[in-house]
mmCIF file of C-alpha atoms in Angstrom:
data_model
loop_
_atom_site.group_PDB
_atom_site.id
_atom_site.type_symbol
_atom_site.label_atom_id
_atom_site.label_comp_id
_atom_site.label_asym_id
_atom_site.label_seq_id
_atom_site.Cartn_x
_atom_site.Cartn_y
_atom_site.Cartn_z
ATOM 1 C CA MET C 21 36.377 -12.890 -20.621
ATOM 2 C CA LEU C 22 35.970 -9.562 -22.328
ATOM 3 C CA LYS C 23 33.936 -11.166 -25.595
ATOM 4 C CA ASP C 24 31.519 -12.852 -23.109
ATOM 5 C CA PHE C 25 31.160 -9.673 -20.853
ATOM 6 C CA ILE C 26 30.419 -7.647 -24.084
ATOM 7 C CA SER C 27 27.895 -10.119 -25.565
ATOM 8 C CA TYR C 28 26.155 -10.646 -22.205
ATOM 9 C CA ARG C 29 26.007 -6.878 -21.829
ATOM 10 C CA GLN C 30 24.542 -6.251 -25.418
ATOM 11 C CA LYS C 31 22.142 -8.995 -24.994
ATOM 12 C CA LEU C 32 20.810 -7.998 -21.640
ATOM 13 C CA ASN C 33 20.665 -3.942 -22.541
ATOM 14 C CA ASP C 34 18.634 -4.894 -25.831
ATOM 15 C CA LEU C 35 16.157 -6.824 -23.493
ATOM 16 C CA ILE C 36 15.989 -3.972 -21.094
ATOM 17 C CA ASN C 37 15.373 -1.658 -23.828
ATOM 18 C CA LYS C 38 12.723 -3.608 -25.299
ATOM 19 C CA LYS C 39 10.781 -4.505 -22.086
ATOM 20 C CA GLY C 40 11.831 -1.575 -19.844
ATOM 21 C CA ASN C 41 9.484 1.409 -19.248
ATOM 22 C CA LEU C 42 10.210 4.935 -19.710
ATOM 23 C CA HIS C 43 11.946 5.711 -16.421
ATOM 24 C CA THR C 44 14.493 2.662 -16.870
ATOM 25 C CA LYS C 45 15.111 3.952 -20.604
ATOM 26 C CA ARG C 46 15.592 7.539 -19.240
ATOM 27 C CA PHE C 47 18.147 6.296 -16.695
ATOM 28 C CA MET C 48 20.013 4.118 -19.058
ATOM 29 C CA ASN C 49 20.288 7.129 -21.561
ATOM 30 C CA LEU C 50 21.292 9.422 -18.838
ATOM 31 C CA ASP C 51 23.966 6.740 -17.967
ATOM 32 C CA SER C 52 25.405 7.195 -21.313
ATOM 33 C CA GLN C 53 25.288 10.820 -21.578
ATOM 34 C CA VAL C 54 26.857 11.728 -18.421
ATOM 35 C CA TYR C 55 30.286 10.345 -19.541
ATOM 36 C CA GLU C 56 30.158 12.715 -22.750
ATOM 37 C CA GLN C 57 32.589 15.389 -23.154
ATOM 38 C CA GLY C 58 31.482 18.560 -21.142
ATOM 39 C CA ALA C 59 33.332 20.726 -18.634
ATOM 40 C CA LEU C 60 35.357 17.551 -17.947
ATOM 41 C CA ASP C 61 36.828 15.502 -20.847
ATOM 42 C CA ALA C 62 35.463 11.814 -21.504
ATOM 43 C CA LYS C 63 38.413 10.375 -20.461
ATOM 44 C CA THR C 64 38.612 12.004 -17.212
ATOM 45 C CA LYS C 65 34.836 11.067 -16.688
ATOM 46 C CA GLU C 66 35.513 7.453 -17.356
ATOM 47 C CA MET C 67 38.750 7.557 -14.954
ATOM 48 C CA LEU C 68 36.157 8.884 -12.331
ATOM 49 C CA GLY C 69 33.722 6.134 -13.133
ATOM 50 C CA LEU C 70 36.397 3.261 -13.004
ATOM 51 C CA VAL C 71 37.497 4.494 -9.436
ATOM 52 C CA ALA C 72 34.016 4.626 -8.391
ATOM 53 C CA SER C 73 33.228 1.335 -9.611
ATOM 54 C CA MET C 74 36.328 -0.308 -7.977
ATOM 55 C CA VAL C 75 35.223 1.247 -4.609
ATOM 56 C CA LEU C 76 31.889 0.037 -5.038
ATOM 57 C CA ARG C 77 33.083 -3.443 -6.133
ATOM 58 C CA CYS C 78 31.070 -3.494 -9.437
ATOM 59 C CA ASN C 79 33.154 -5.948 -11.632
ATOM 60 C CA ASP C 80 30.705 -5.272 -14.569
ATOM 61 C CA CYS C 81 31.314 -1.559 -14.403
ATOM 62 C CA ILE C 82 35.055 -2.169 -13.918
ATOM 63 C CA ALA C 83 35.045 -3.981 -17.186
ATOM 64 C CA TYR C 84 33.081 -1.239 -19.003
ATOM 65 C CA HIS C 85 35.197 1.690 -17.725
ATOM 66 C CA MET C 86 38.564 -0.504 -18.573
ATOM 67 C CA ILE C 87 37.493 -0.781 -22.044
ATOM 68 C CA ARG C 88 36.093 2.794 -22.477
ATOM 69 C CA LEU C 89 39.597 3.870 -20.948
ATOM 70 C CA PHE C 90 41.496 1.516 -23.339
ATOM 71 C CA GLN C 91 39.505 2.994 -26.245
ATOM 72 C CA LEU C 92 40.686 6.557 -25.145
ATOM 73 C CA GLY C 93 44.252 5.539 -24.967
ATOM 74 C CA THR C 94 44.864 5.190 -21.350
ATOM 75 C CA THR C 95 48.369 4.042 -20.513
ATOM 76 C CA ASP C 96 49.156 1.193 -18.091
ATOM 77 C CA GLU C 97 50.742 3.943 -15.830
ATOM 78 C CA GLU C 98 47.493 6.094 -15.822
ATOM 79 C CA TYR C 99 45.646 2.799 -14.999
ATOM 80 C CA PHE C 100 47.767 2.038 -12.241
ATOM 81 C CA GLU C 101 47.493 5.544 -10.603
ATOM 82 C CA LEU C 102 43.594 5.124 -11.054
ATOM 83 C CA PHE C 103 44.021 1.736 -9.050
ATOM 84 C CA ASN C 104 45.842 3.264 -6.230
ATOM 85 C CA VAL C 105 43.321 6.106 -5.865
ATOM 86 C CA ALA C 106 40.566 3.436 -5.757
ATOM 87 C CA LEU C 107 42.622 1.527 -2.995
ATOM 88 C CA ILE C 108 43.328 4.663 -0.915
ATOM 89 C CA VAL C 109 39.503 5.495 -1.156
ATOM 90 C CA GLY C 110 38.273 1.959 -0.589
ATOM 91 C CA GLY C 111 40.888 0.268 1.299
ATOM 92 C CA SER C 112 41.757 -3.475 1.283
ATOM 93 C CA ILE C 113 38.188 -4.687 0.289
ATOM 94 C CA VAL C 114 39.109 -3.204 -3.296
ATOM 95 C CA ILE C 115 42.192 -5.655 -3.788
ATOM 96 C CA PRO C 116 39.907 -8.448 -5.444
ATOM 97 C CA HIS C 117 38.724 -5.760 -7.696
ATOM 98 C CA LEU C 118 41.994 -4.407 -8.469
ATOM 99 C CA ARG C 119 43.008 -8.092 -9.629
ATOM 100 C CA LYS C 120 39.981 -8.002 -11.717
ATOM 101 C CA ALA C 121 40.872 -4.770 -13.346
ATOM 102 C CA VAL C 122 44.445 -5.945 -13.787
ATOM 103 C CA GLU C 123 43.259 -9.152 -15.627
ATOM 104 C CA ILE C 124 41.241 -7.024 -17.727
ATOM 105 C CA LEU C 125 44.020 -4.794 -18.638
ATOM 106 C CA GLU C 126 46.362 -7.814 -19.725
ATOM 107 C CA GLU C 127 43.398 -8.932 -21.947
ATOM 108 C CA LEU C 128 43.147 -5.359 -23.365
ATOM 109 C CA ARG C 129 46.752 -5.257 -24.068
ATOM 110 C CA GLU C 130 46.687 -8.495 -25.634
ATOM 111 C CA TYR C 131 44.124 -7.335 -28.187
ATOM 112 C CA GLU C 132 46.187 -4.193 -28.788
ATOM 113 C CA LYS C 133 49.154 -6.500 -29.399
ATOM 114 C CA ASP C 134 47.318 -8.615 -32.116
ATOM 115 C CA GLY C 135 46.107 -5.448 -33.561
ATOM 116 C CA LYS C 136 42.482 -6.303 -32.718
ATOM 117 C CA THR C 137 39.792 -3.568 -31.811
ATOM 118 C CA ILE C 138 37.321 -3.940 -29.174
ATOM 119 C CA SER C 139 34.035 -2.021 -28.948
ATOM 120 C CA LEU C 140 31.091 -1.896 -26.472
#
């Protein structure tokens, strides 16, 4: 599932960059820059992004932040604390997206077990 997500994301981002106007490109650039190290470290910002994505129910965003957090060394315990925050903030409507996040986590751990890396 993650390979398909990454491939699809790259293909469409390339198309957006090719055809998008200045405002679209500026927004996409800002979206990348906001998660860089600042007063808050990058991992904390990605954690915030994951919780917000779960509450807003965006599976693509959940996948993106799950991968980034995996790349930043997030433990299963940290992931599940994040999931709990999302559940408390968003309520039971978050449960299907919690399932998606856990499915992604399982796939990420398989990559890790097999010694593979994953990149966006």
